[in-house]
Coordinates of C-alpha atoms in Angstrom, one line a residue:
Chain R
X462 CA 0.0 0.0 0.0
X463 CA 1.2 3.5 -0.9
X464 CA 1.3 5.7 2.2
X465 CA 0.4 9.4 2.2
X466 CA 4.0 10.5 1.7
X467 CA 4.7 8.3 -1.3
X468 CA 1.4 9.2 -2.9
X469 CA 2.2 13.0 -2.5
X470 CA 5.7 12.5 -3.8
X471 CA 4.4 10.6 -6.8
X472 CA 1.7 13.2 -7.5
X473 CA 4.3 15.9 -7.3
X474 CA 6.5 14.0 -9.8
X475 CA 3.6 13.6 -12.2
X476 CA 2.6 17.3 -11.9
X477 CA 6.2 18.3 -12.5
X478 CA 6.5 16.4 -15.8
X479 CA 3.5 18.3 -17.1
X480 CA 4.6 21.7 -15.7
X481 CA 8.2 21.3 -16.9
X482 CA 7.1 20.1 -20.3
X483 CA 5.0 23.3 -20.5
X484 CA 8.0 25.6 -19.8
X485 CA 10.4 23.8 -22.1
X486 CA 10.5 25.2 -25.6
X487 CA 9.8 23.4 -28.8
X488 CA 11.1 24.4 -32.2
X489 CA 11.8 23.0 -35.6
X490 CA 14.6 25.4 -36.7
X491 CA 18.4 25.1 -36.3
X492 CA 18.0 25.2 -32.5
X493 CA 15.9 22.0 -32.6
X494 CA 18.8 19.9 -31.1
X495 CA 19.1 22.3 -28.1
X496 CA 15.4 22.2 -27.4
X497 CA 15.3 18.4 -27.6
X498 CA 18.4 18.0 -25.4
X499 CA 16.8 20.3 -22.7
X500 CA 13.6 18.2 -22.7
X501 CA 15.6 15.0 -22.7
X502 CA 17.7 16.2 -19.7
X503 CA 14.8 17.5 -17.7
X504 CA 11.9 15.2 -18.5
X505 CA 13.7 11.9 -17.8
X506 CA 11.9 11.3 -14.5
X507 CA 13.7 11.7 -11.2
X508 CA 12.2 11.8 -7.7
X509 CA 11.5 15.5 -7.8
X510 CA 12.3 15.7 -4.1
X511 CA 13.3 19.4 -4.4
X512 CA 10.0 20.2 -6.1
X513 CA 8.2 18.3 -3.3
X514 CA 10.0 20.3 -0.6
X515 CA 9.1 23.7 -2.3
X516 CA 5.4 22.7 -2.5
X517 CA 5.2 21.3 1.0
X518 CA 7.0 24.2 2.6
X519 CA 4.8 26.6 0.8
X520 CA 1.7 24.6 1.8
X521 CA 2.6 25.3 5.5
X522 CA 1.7 28.9 4.8
X523 CA -1.3 28.2 2.5
X524 CA 0.5 29.6 -0.6
X525 CA -1.6 28.9 -3.7
X526 CA -0.2 25.9 -5.5
X527 CA -0.2 27.8 -8.7
X528 CA 2.7 29.9 -7.3
X529 CA 4.7 27.1 -5.5
X530 CA 4.5 24.8 -8.5
X531 CA 6.3 27.4 -10.7
X532 CA 9.1 27.9 -8.2
X533 CA 9.3 24.1 -7.9
X534 CA 9.7 23.9 -11.7
X535 CA 12.4 26.6 -11.7
X536 CA 14.3 24.7 -9.1
X537 CA 14.0 21.4 -10.9
X538 CA 15.4 23.1 -14.1
X539 CA 18.4 24.3 -12.1
X540 CA 18.9 20.8 -10.6
X541 CA 18.7 19.3 -14.1
X542 CA 21.2 21.8 -15.5
X543 CA 23.6 20.8 -12.7
X544 CA 23.3 17.1 -13.5
X545 CA 23.9 17.7 -17.2
X546 CA 27.1 19.7 -16.6
X547 CA 28.2 17.4 -13.8
X548 CA 28.0 14.3 -16.1
X549 CA 30.2 15.9 -18.8
X550 CA 33.5 14.1 -19.6
X551 CA 35.6 16.9 -18.1
X552 CA 33.6 16.7 -14.9
X553 CA 32.3 13.3 -13.5
X554 CA 32.3 11.6 -16.9
X555 CA 29.1 9.7 -16.4
X556 CA 27.4 7.8 -19.3
X557 CA 24.2 6.9 -17.4
X558 CA 21.7 9.0 -15.5
X559 CA 18.2 7.9 -14.4
X560 CA 18.8 4.6 -16.4
X561 CA 19.4 6.3 -19.8
X562 CA 22.4 7.8 -21.5
X563 CA 23.4 11.2 -20.2
X564 CA 22.7 14.3 -22.4
X565 CA 26.3 14.5 -23.8
X566 CA 26.1 10.8 -24.7
X567 CA 22.7 11.0 -26.4
X568 CA 23.5 14.3 -28.1
X569 CA 27.0 15.8 -27.9
X570 CA 29.1 17.8 -25.4
X571 CA 28.5 21.2 -27.0
X572 CA 24.7 20.6 -26.8
X573 CA 25.0 19.5 -23.2
X574 CA 26.9 22.7 -22.2
X575 CA 24.4 24.9 -24.0
X576 CA 21.4 23.0 -22.7
X577 CA 22.7 23.5 -19.1
X578 CA 23.3 27.2 -19.7
X579 CA 19.8 27.7 -21.1
X580 CA 18.2 25.8 -18.3
X581 CA 19.8 28.1 -15.7
X582 CA 18.5 31.2 -17.5
X583 CA 15.1 29.6 -18.0
X584 CA 14.8 29.1 -14.2
X585 CA 15.4 32.9 -13.6
X586 CA 13.0 33.6 -16.5
X587 CA 10.2 31.7 -14.7
X588 CA 10.9 33.3 -11.3
X589 CA 10.8 36.8 -12.8
X590 CA 7.3 36.3 -14.3
X591 CA 4.3 37.8 -12.5
X592 CA 2.5 34.4 -12.6
X593 CA 5.0 33.1 -10.1
X594 CA 3.9 35.7 -7.5
X595 CA 2.0 38.9 -7.9
X596 CA 4.5 40.8 -5.7
X597 CA 7.8 41.9 -7.3
X598 CA 9.4 42.0 -3.8
X599 CA 8.7 38.2 -3.4
X600 CA 9.9 37.4 -6.9
X601 CA 13.2 39.4 -6.6
X602 CA 13.8 37.7 -3.2
X603 CA 13.4 34.3 -4.9
X604 CA 15.8 35.4 -7.6
X605 CA 18.4 36.5 -5.0
X606 CA 18.1 33.3 -3.1
X607 CA 18.4 31.0 -6.1
X608 CA 21.3 32.9 -7.6
X609 CA 23.1 32.6 -4.3
X610 CA 22.2 28.8 -4.0
X611 CA 23.7 28.2 -7.5
X612 CA 26.9 30.4 -7.3
X613 CA 30.3 30.2 -5.7
X614 CA 28.9 30.1 -2.2
X615 CA 26.4 27.4 -3.3
X616 CA 26.2 24.5 -5.6
X617 CA 29.0 25.5 -8.0
X618 CA 31.3 26.2 -5.1
X619 CA 30.6 22.7 -3.7
X620 CA 31.2 21.1 -7.1
X621 CA 34.5 22.8 -7.3
X622 CA 35.5 21.7 -3.8
X623 CA 34.5 18.2 -4.8
X624 CA 36.7 18.3 -7.9
X625 CA 39.8 19.1 -5.9
X626 CA 38.9 17.0 -2.8
X627 CA 40.9 14.0 -4.1
X628 CA 44.1 16.0 -4.1
X629 CA 44.1 16.9 -0.4
X630 CA 43.3 15.3 3.0
X631 CA 39.7 15.7 3.6
X632 CA 38.2 15.6 7.1
X633 CA 34.6 15.4 8.3
X634 CA 34.4 19.2 8.7
X635 CA 35.5 19.8 5.1
X636 CA 33.3 17.1 3.6
X637 CA 30.3 18.5 5.6
X638 CA 30.9 22.0 4.3
X639 CA 31.5 20.6 0.7
X640 CA 28.2 18.8 0.8
X641 CA 26.3 21.6 2.4
X642 CA 27.2 23.6 -0.7
X643 CA 27.0 20.9 -3.4
X644 CA 23.6 19.4 -2.5
X645 CA 22.6 21.3 0.5
X646 CA 22.3 24.7 -1.2
X647 CA 19.4 23.8 -3.5
X648 CA 17.6 21.8 -0.8
X649 CA 17.8 24.8 1.4
X650 CA 16.5 27.0 -1.4
X651 CA 13.6 24.6 -1.7
X652 CA 12.5 25.0 1.9
X653 CA 13.2 28.7 2.1
X654 CA 11.3 29.4 -1.1
X655 CA 8.2 28.2 0.7
X656 CA 8.9 30.7 3.5
X657 CA 9.5 33.5 1.1
X658 CA 6.3 32.7 -0.9
X659 CA 4.3 32.6 2.4
X660 CA 5.7 35.7 4.0
X661 CA 6.7 33.5 6.9
X662 CA 7.6 35.0 10.3
X663 CA 11.3 34.8 11.2
X664 CA 10.9 31.9 13.6
X665 CA 9.2 29.7 11.0
X666 CA 11.8 30.7 8.3
X667 CA 14.5 29.7 10.8
X668 CA 12.8 26.4 11.5
X669 CA 12.7 25.5 7.8
X670 CA 16.3 26.6 7.4
X671 CA 17.4 24.2 10.2
X672 CA 15.2 21.4 8.8
X673 CA 16.7 21.9 5.3
X674 CA 20.2 21.9 6.7
X675 CA 19.9 18.6 8.5
X676 CA 17.8 17.0 5.7
X677 CA 20.4 18.0 3.1
X678 CA 23.2 16.4 5.0
X679 CA 21.2 13.2 5.7
X680 CA 20.3 13.1 2.0
X681 CA 24.0 13.2 1.0
X682 CA 25.1 10.6 3.5
X683 CA 22.4 8.3 2.3
X684 CA 23.7 9.0 -1.3
X685 CA 27.2 7.9 -0.2
X686 CA 25.7 4.8 1.4
X687 CA 23.7 4.0 -1.8
X688 CA 26.9 4.3 -3.9
X689 CA 28.3 1.4 -1.8
X690 CA 25.2 -0.7 -1.2
X691 CA 23.1 0.0 -4.4
X692 CA 23.4 -1.5 -7.8
X693 CA 23.8 0.4 -11.1
X694 CA 20.4 -1.0 -12.1
X695 CA 18.7 0.2 -8.9
X696 CA 20.3 3.6 -9.0
X697 CA 19.9 4.3 -12.7
X698 CA 23.5 5.6 -12.6
X699 CA 26.9 3.9 -12.1
X700 CA 27.2 2.5 -8.5
X701 CA 30.5 2.1 -6.6
X702 CA 32.0 5.1 -8.3
X703 CA 33.2 6.9 -5.2
X704 CA 35.1 3.9 -3.9
X705 CA 36.7 3.1 -7.3
X706 CA 37.8 6.8 -7.6
X707 CA 39.2 6.7 -4.1
X708 CA 37.0 9.7 -3.3
X709 CA 36.5 10.9 0.3
X710 CA 32.8 10.4 1.3
X711 CA 31.0 10.2 4.6
X712 CA 31.3 6.5 4.4
X713 CA 35.0 6.4 3.7
X714 CA 35.6 8.8 6.6
X715 CA 33.2 7.4 9.2
X716 CA 32.7 3.8 8.1
X717 CA 29.4 2.4 6.9
X718 CA 27.8 1.7 10.2
X719 CA 28.7 5.1 11.7
X720 CA 27.5 6.8 8.6
X721 CA 24.1 5.1 8.9
X722 CA 23.8 6.2 12.5
X723 CA 24.8 9.7 11.7
X724 CA 22.2 9.9 8.8
X725 CA 19.5 8.7 11.2
X726 CA 20.4 11.2 13.8
X727 CA 20.3 14.0 11.3
X728 CA 16.9 12.9 9.9
X729 CA 15.5 12.8 13.5
X730 CA 17.0 16.2 14.2
X731 CA 15.4 17.6 11.0
X732 CA 12.0 16.4 12.1
X733 CA 12.4 18.1 15.5
X734 CA 12.8 21.5 13.8
X735 CA 9.3 21.1 12.5
X736 CA 7.6 21.1 15.9
X737 CA 6.6 24.7 15.4
X738 CA 4.3 23.7 12.5
X739 CA 2.3 21.0 14.3
X740 CA 0.6 18.2 12.2
X741 CA 0.6 20.4 9.1
X742 CA 4.3 19.4 8.6
X743 CA 3.7 15.7 8.6
X744 CA 4.6 15.1 5.0
X745 CA 7.9 17.0 5.5
X746 CA 8.5 14.8 8.5
X747 CA 8.0 11.7 6.4
X748 CA 10.3 13.2 3.8
X749 CA 13.1 13.1 6.3
X750 CA 12.5 9.4 6.9
X751 CA 12.3 8.8 3.2
X752 CA 15.6 10.6 2.6
X753 CA 17.5 7.9 4.5
X754 CA 15.4 4.9 3.6
X755 CA 15.2 5.4 -0.2
X756 CA 16.8 2.8 -2.5
X757 CA 17.7 5.3 -5.2
Chain O
X749 CA 44.3 62.9 -29.9
X750 CA 41.7 60.8 -28.1
X751 CA 38.2 62.0 -29.0
X752 CA 35.3 62.2 -26.6
X753 CA 34.0 58.8 -27.5
X754 CA 37.3 56.9 -27.1
X755 CA 37.9 58.7 -23.9
X756 CA 34.5 57.7 -22.5
X757 CA 35.0 54.1 -23.7
X758 CA 38.4 53.9 -22.1
X759 CA 37.0 55.3 -18.8
X760 CA 34.2 52.8 -18.9
X761 CA 36.7 50.0 -19.4
X762 CA 38.8 51.2 -16.5
X763 CA 35.7 51.6 -14.3
X764 CA 34.6 48.1 -15.2
X765 CA 37.9 46.5 -14.2
X766 CA 37.5 48.0 -10.7
X767 CA 33.7 47.2 -10.4
X768 CA 34.1 43.7 -11.7
X769 CA 37.1 43.0 -9.4
X770 CA 34.9 44.1 -6.5
X771 CA 32.1 41.6 -7.4
X772 CA 34.4 38.6 -8.1
X773 CA 35.0 36.5 -5.0
X774 CA 38.4 35.7 -3.5
X775 CA 39.0 32.6 -1.4
X776 CA 41.9 30.4 -0.3
X777 CA 40.0 27.1 0.2
X778 CA 39.4 24.2 -2.1
X779 CA 37.4 26.6 -4.4
X780 CA 40.4 28.8 -5.0
X781 CA 40.9 27.5 -8.5
X782 CA 37.3 28.5 -9.4
X783 CA 37.6 32.0 -8.0
X784 CA 40.9 32.5 -9.8
X785 CA 39.5 31.2 -13.1
X786 CA 36.5 33.6 -12.8
X787 CA 38.8 36.6 -12.3
X788 CA 41.0 35.4 -15.1
X789 CA 38.1 35.1 -17.5
X790 CA 36.5 38.4 -16.6
X791 CA 39.4 40.7 -15.8
X792 CA 41.4 40.2 -19.0
X793 CA 40.5 43.5 -20.5
X794 CA 38.1 43.7 -23.4
X795 CA 36.5 46.7 -25.0
X796 CA 33.5 46.7 -22.5
X797 CA 31.3 48.0 -25.3
X798 CA 28.2 46.3 -23.7
X799 CA 28.9 48.1 -20.4
X800 CA 29.4 51.4 -22.3
X801 CA 26.0 50.9 -24.0
X802 CA 24.3 50.3 -20.6
X803 CA 25.8 53.4 -19.0
X804 CA 25.2 55.7 -22.0
X805 CA 21.6 54.5 -22.5
X806 CA 20.9 55.1 -18.8
X807 CA 22.6 58.5 -19.0
X808 CA 20.0 59.6 -21.5
X809 CA 17.5 59.4 -18.6
X810 CA 19.8 60.8 -16.0
X811 CA 20.0 57.4 -14.1
X812 CA 22.5 57.7 -11.3
X813 CA 25.7 56.0 -12.4
X814 CA 25.8 54.0 -9.2
X815 CA 22.9 52.0 -10.7
X816 CA 23.8 51.7 -14.3
X817 CA 27.4 50.6 -13.4
X818 CA 26.0 47.6 -11.6
X819 CA 23.8 46.5 -14.5
X820 CA 26.8 47.1 -16.8
X821 CA 28.9 44.8 -14.6
X822 CA 26.2 42.1 -14.5
X823 CA 26.1 42.2 -18.3
X824 CA 29.9 42.0 -18.7
X825 CA 29.8 38.9 -16.4
X826 CA 27.3 37.2 -18.7
X827 CA 29.3 38.2 -21.8
X828 CA 32.5 36.7 -20.1
X829 CA 30.7 33.5 -19.2
X830 CA 29.6 33.1 -22.8
X831 CA 33.1 33.6 -24.1
X832 CA 34.5 31.0 -21.6
X833 CA 31.9 28.4 -22.7
X834 CA 32.2 29.3 -26.4
X835 CA 36.0 28.8 -26.3
X836 CA 35.7 25.2 -24.9
X837 CA 37.1 22.4 -27.0
X838 CA 33.6 20.9 -27.6
X839 CA 32.4 24.4 -28.8
X840 CA 34.7 26.7 -30.9
X841 CA 37.9 25.1 -29.5
X842 CA 39.8 28.4 -29.1
X843 CA 43.2 28.6 -27.4
X844 CA 43.5 32.4 -27.4
X845 CA 41.3 35.2 -26.2
X846 CA 42.2 38.8 -25.7
X847 CA 45.8 37.8 -26.4
X848 CA 46.1 35.3 -23.6
X849 CA 45.3 31.6 -23.2
X850 CA 41.6 30.8 -22.8
X851 CA 40.3 29.8 -19.4
X852 CA 40.2 26.0 -20.2
X853 CA 43.8 26.3 -21.5
X854 CA 45.1 28.2 -18.5
X855 CA 43.1 26.1 -16.0
X856 CA 41.2 23.1 -17.2
X857 CA 37.8 22.3 -18.9
X858 CA 35.9 21.5 -15.7
X859 CA 37.0 24.7 -14.1
X860 CA 35.9 26.6 -17.3
X861 CA 32.5 25.0 -17.3
X862 CA 32.0 25.8 -13.6
X863 CA 33.4 29.3 -13.9
X864 CA 30.9 30.1 -16.7
X865 CA 28.0 28.7 -14.7
X866 CA 29.0 30.7 -11.6
X867 CA 29.3 33.9 -13.6
X868 CA 25.8 33.5 -15.0
X869 CA 24.3 33.2 -11.5
X870 CA 26.5 36.0 -10.2
X871 CA 25.0 38.3 -12.8
X872 CA 21.5 37.6 -11.5
X873 CA 22.7 37.9 -8.0
X874 CA 23.9 41.5 -8.7
X875 CA 20.7 42.5 -10.5
X876 CA 18.6 41.2 -7.6
X877 CA 20.4 43.4 -5.0
X878 CA 18.7 46.6 -3.8
X879 CA 21.9 48.6 -4.6
X880 CA 21.2 48.0 -8.3
X881 CA 17.9 49.9 -8.1
X882 CA 15.7 50.8 -5.1
X883 CA 12.6 49.6 -6.9
X884 CA 11.9 45.8 -6.9
X885 CA 9.8 46.3 -10.1
X886 CA 12.8 47.7 -11.9
X887 CA 15.1 44.9 -10.7
X888 CA 12.7 42.1 -11.6
X889 CA 12.2 43.7 -15.0
X890 CA 16.0 43.6 -15.5
X891 CA 16.2 40.0 -14.4
X892 CA 13.4 39.0 -16.8
X893 CA 15.1 40.8 -19.8
X894 CA 18.5 39.4 -19.0
X895 CA 17.2 35.8 -18.6
X896 CA 15.5 36.2 -21.9
X897 CA 18.6 37.6 -23.6
X898 CA 20.6 34.6 -22.5
X899 CA 18.2 31.8 -23.1
X900 CA 16.9 29.8 -26.0
X901 CA 15.4 32.8 -27.7
X902 CA 18.6 34.8 -27.1
X903 CA 22.4 34.2 -27.0
X904 CA 22.3 30.4 -26.3
X905 CA 19.7 29.9 -29.1
X906 CA 22.0 31.8 -31.4
X907 CA 25.1 29.8 -30.4
X908 CA 23.2 26.6 -31.1
X909 CA 22.1 27.8 -34.5
X910 CA 25.7 28.7 -35.2
X911 CA 26.9 25.2 -34.2
X912 CA 24.6 23.6 -36.8
X913 CA 24.9 26.3 -39.4
X914 CA 27.7 24.4 -41.2
X915 CA 25.4 21.4 -41.9
X916 CA 22.8 23.3 -43.9
X917 CA 22.5 25.9 -46.6
X918 CA 22.4 29.3 -44.8
X919 CA 20.9 32.4 -46.5
X920 CA 21.1 36.0 -45.5
X921 CA 17.8 35.8 -43.6
X922 CA 19.0 32.9 -41.5
X923 CA 22.4 34.4 -40.7
X924 CA 20.7 37.6 -39.7
X925 CA 18.4 35.9 -37.3
X926 CA 21.3 33.8 -36.0
X927 CA 23.4 36.8 -35.3
X928 CA 20.5 38.8 -33.9
X929 CA 20.3 36.1 -31.2
X930 CA 24.0 35.3 -30.8
X931 CA 25.4 38.8 -30.4
X932 CA 22.4 41.0 -30.8
X933 CA 20.5 39.7 -27.7
X934 CA 23.0 41.0 -25.2
X935 CA 23.6 44.3 -27.1
X936 CA 19.8 44.8 -27.1
X937 CA 19.7 44.1 -23.4
X938 CA 22.4 46.7 -22.8
X939 CA 20.4 49.5 -24.4
X940 CA 17.0 48.4 -23.1
X941 CA 18.5 48.2 -19.6
X942 CA 19.1 51.9 -19.7
X943 CA 15.5 52.5 -20.7
X944 CA 14.2 50.2 -17.8
X945 CA 16.5 51.9 -15.3
X946 CA 15.3 55.3 -16.5
X947 CA 11.5 54.5 -16.6
X948 CA 11.7 55.6 -20.3
X949 CA 8.5 56.4 -22.1
X950 CA 7.5 53.8 -24.8
X951 CA 8.7 55.9 -27.8
X952 CA 12.2 56.3 -26.3
X953 CA 12.4 52.6 -25.4
X954 CA 11.4 51.8 -28.9
X955 CA 14.1 54.1 -30.3
X956 CA 16.8 52.4 -28.2
X957 CA 15.5 49.0 -29.3
X958 CA 15.8 49.9 -32.9
X959 CA 19.2 51.4 -32.4
X960 CA 20.4 48.3 -30.6
X961 CA 19.0 46.1 -33.4
X962 CA 20.9 47.9 -36.2
X963 CA 24.1 48.4 -34.1
X964 CA 24.2 44.7 -33.1
X965 CA 24.0 43.6 -36.7
X966 CA 26.6 46.2 -37.8
X967 CA 28.9 44.9 -35.0
X968 CA 28.6 41.3 -36.2
X969 CA 29.2 42.1 -39.8
X970 CA 32.3 44.1 -38.7
X971 CA 33.4 41.0 -36.7
X972 CA 33.1 38.9 -39.8
X973 CA 35.1 41.4 -41.8
X974 CA 37.8 41.5 -39.1
X975 CA 38.1 37.8 -39.1
X976 CA 39.2 38.2 -42.8
X977 CA 41.2 41.4 -42.7
X978 CA 42.6 41.3 -39.1
X979 CA 45.6 39.5 -37.8
X980 CA 45.7 37.2 -34.8
X981 CA 48.0 39.6 -33.1
X982 CA 45.6 42.5 -33.7
X983 CA 42.5 40.6 -32.6
X984 CA 44.0 38.8 -29.6
X985 CA 42.2 35.7 -30.9
X986 CA 42.7 33.4 -33.9
X987 CA 42.0 35.3 -37.2
X988 CA 40.7 33.6 -40.4
X989 CA 38.8 31.0 -38.4
X990 CA 35.5 31.3 -40.2
X991 CA 36.9 30.9 -43.7
X992 CA 39.1 28.0 -42.6
X993 CA 36.1 26.3 -41.1
X994 CA 34.0 27.0 -44.2
X995 CA 31.5 28.8 -42.0
X996 CA 28.7 30.9 -43.5
X997 CA 29.2 34.6 -42.5
X998 CA 27.9 37.9 -43.8
X999 CA 31.2 38.1 -45.8
X1000 CA 30.9 34.6 -47.3
X1001 CA 27.3 35.3 -48.3
X1002 CA 27.6 38.9 -49.5
X1003 CA 31.2 39.3 -50.5
X1004 CA 33.6 41.6 -48.7
X1005 CA 32.7 44.9 -50.4
X1006 CA 28.9 44.4 -50.1
X1007 CA 29.3 43.4 -46.4
X1008 CA 31.2 46.7 -45.8
X1009 CA 28.5 48.7 -47.5
X1010 CA 25.8 46.8 -45.5
X1011 CA 27.6 47.5 -42.2
X1012 CA 27.9 51.2 -42.9
X1013 CA 24.2 51.4 -43.9
X1014 CA 23.2 49.7 -40.6
X1015 CA 25.4 52.0 -38.6
X1016 CA 23.9 55.1 -40.2
X1017 CA 20.4 53.7 -39.7
X1018 CA 21.3 53.0 -36.0
X1019 CA 22.3 56.7 -35.6
X1020 CA 19.0 57.9 -37.2
X1021 CA 17.0 56.1 -34.5
X1022 CA 18.6 58.4 -31.9
X1023 CA 17.1 61.6 -33.3
X1024 CA 14.5 61.6 -30.5
X1025 CA 17.3 62.1 -27.9
X1026 CA 19.0 65.2 -29.5
X1027 CA 22.6 65.9 -28.7
X1028 CA 22.5 63.9 -25.4
X1029 CA 22.9 60.8 -27.5
X1030 CA 26.1 61.9 -29.3
X1031 CA 28.3 59.2 -27.6
X1032 CA 25.9 56.5 -28.7
X1033 CA 26.1 58.0 -32.2
X1034 CA 29.9 57.7 -32.1
X1035 CA 29.6 54.2 -30.8
X1036 CA 27.8 53.2 -34.0
X1037 CA 30.7 54.6 -36.1
X1038 CA 33.2 52.9 -33.8
X1039 CA 31.5 49.6 -34.2
X1040 CA 32.3 49.4 -37.9
X1041 CA 35.7 51.2 -37.8
X1042 CA 37.3 49.2 -34.9
X1043 CA 40.4 47.1 -35.6
X1044 CA 39.6 44.5 -32.9

């Protein structure tokens, strides 16, 4: 039986496919290849956990779904751009993503670079539109937060640290900071976007920030564990890559059992930050459990 | 003797080096390489014509320079990101830019991809900040215009057309559309940004749009002519590349003499659109002449 959480996550994923398809351009001219590659890279499924977090956080403040869905779509576009660029031969050199060839394998590298670039700008395009929120103050606040979550003090900064992490001795503090940037920044944006859309009071914004912080780390530790325990078929991407590359991860630094305990503790801690919202935050609580129990 | 225009252009370029250096991050951690690559790719000179167009267009409406300078910086960051990605081996594969090795030659490809990505988000970061303009309406309008100028219906769309232009028969209409996107979109943004910052009435916005349209095309035709007539030393980048690659350009399609006449005609036409502004637009008039007379 599908529980409430899995039903809501599935419904979000279905909604996102329709929403994202609507925002992605179609064209038959010379740009056709770019448009196809963008759709290919974005519409190939995925859990849409980030979209789920935007919508659920916004629901806490009764934000109309018509607004939160657009922000969720913008965030999924950014997440997709980052995967497309991350998979490039000069970066992680991955051939497989969500069970199908990566964008540069299915098309070519130049198209993958350009598709990622265009997806980033499309995300800002969507956020800037009056349909996303009637208030320009809210829209510009979302733009500022997203730009920050992407940039040198966000995801791209984390990806850079990750690239050079092999070369130096990494400790738990460094890997924590690295992952807070690399995967944590977009997850934080997801939850804070809900607070921005909902004109949340500072205490509630703070609670969502703390939740996102712990959830993001738990999510990444679970990812490191899946890289060890999962199969390529299950994950839809190459398994065992970190170990083969001799990469520092939470598992390599803490050991498998300790990493599992740490992830559980973080997920529990994430849930505690939601007390302020009462039962309205139940789906977000279940998201924390899902984060560490998922099989892909 | 340096005339008014060249003096103003030089002063803008000097101002931009300081402004851009201020916005570009510095750090000694694992991200050091990224930060260095961003500075290297952005602070390596350049004419800063796009910055000049923002500032001069905004001056027509007496916009405080403190605002137009920030928008100019954001635009130069986007222009720099596009050059860094364009130079990648999978794209134009250029080793030289502004007389020095390109970012991926001096650093590596992964760093070049990430530096470009971070420069795009930094541009939106700057535009979203209250220092850029006190009004959120103005800031969000700038974000919307810039996102559009970058995306599939702007620069990235034009770059994609350019990539596939070799494979098909290109005519003057197609190359014009291609270049209106590839170089025209950011030049249009430059001039329209001045109008947005200055709350320009529709007739004046329209005049700047028309000016930018003709100027952008004249600029690109001049670029095609320089690729034929310039030397690598003069240009600071490889000369004769289009012809060697058998690429369709305005020169290959019209012939050299016809292309020169067409560029002059467009520059004259650009100047005519400025009548509505009287003598205040003299520097923009001279920019049109410069665009087709420049040697790099």
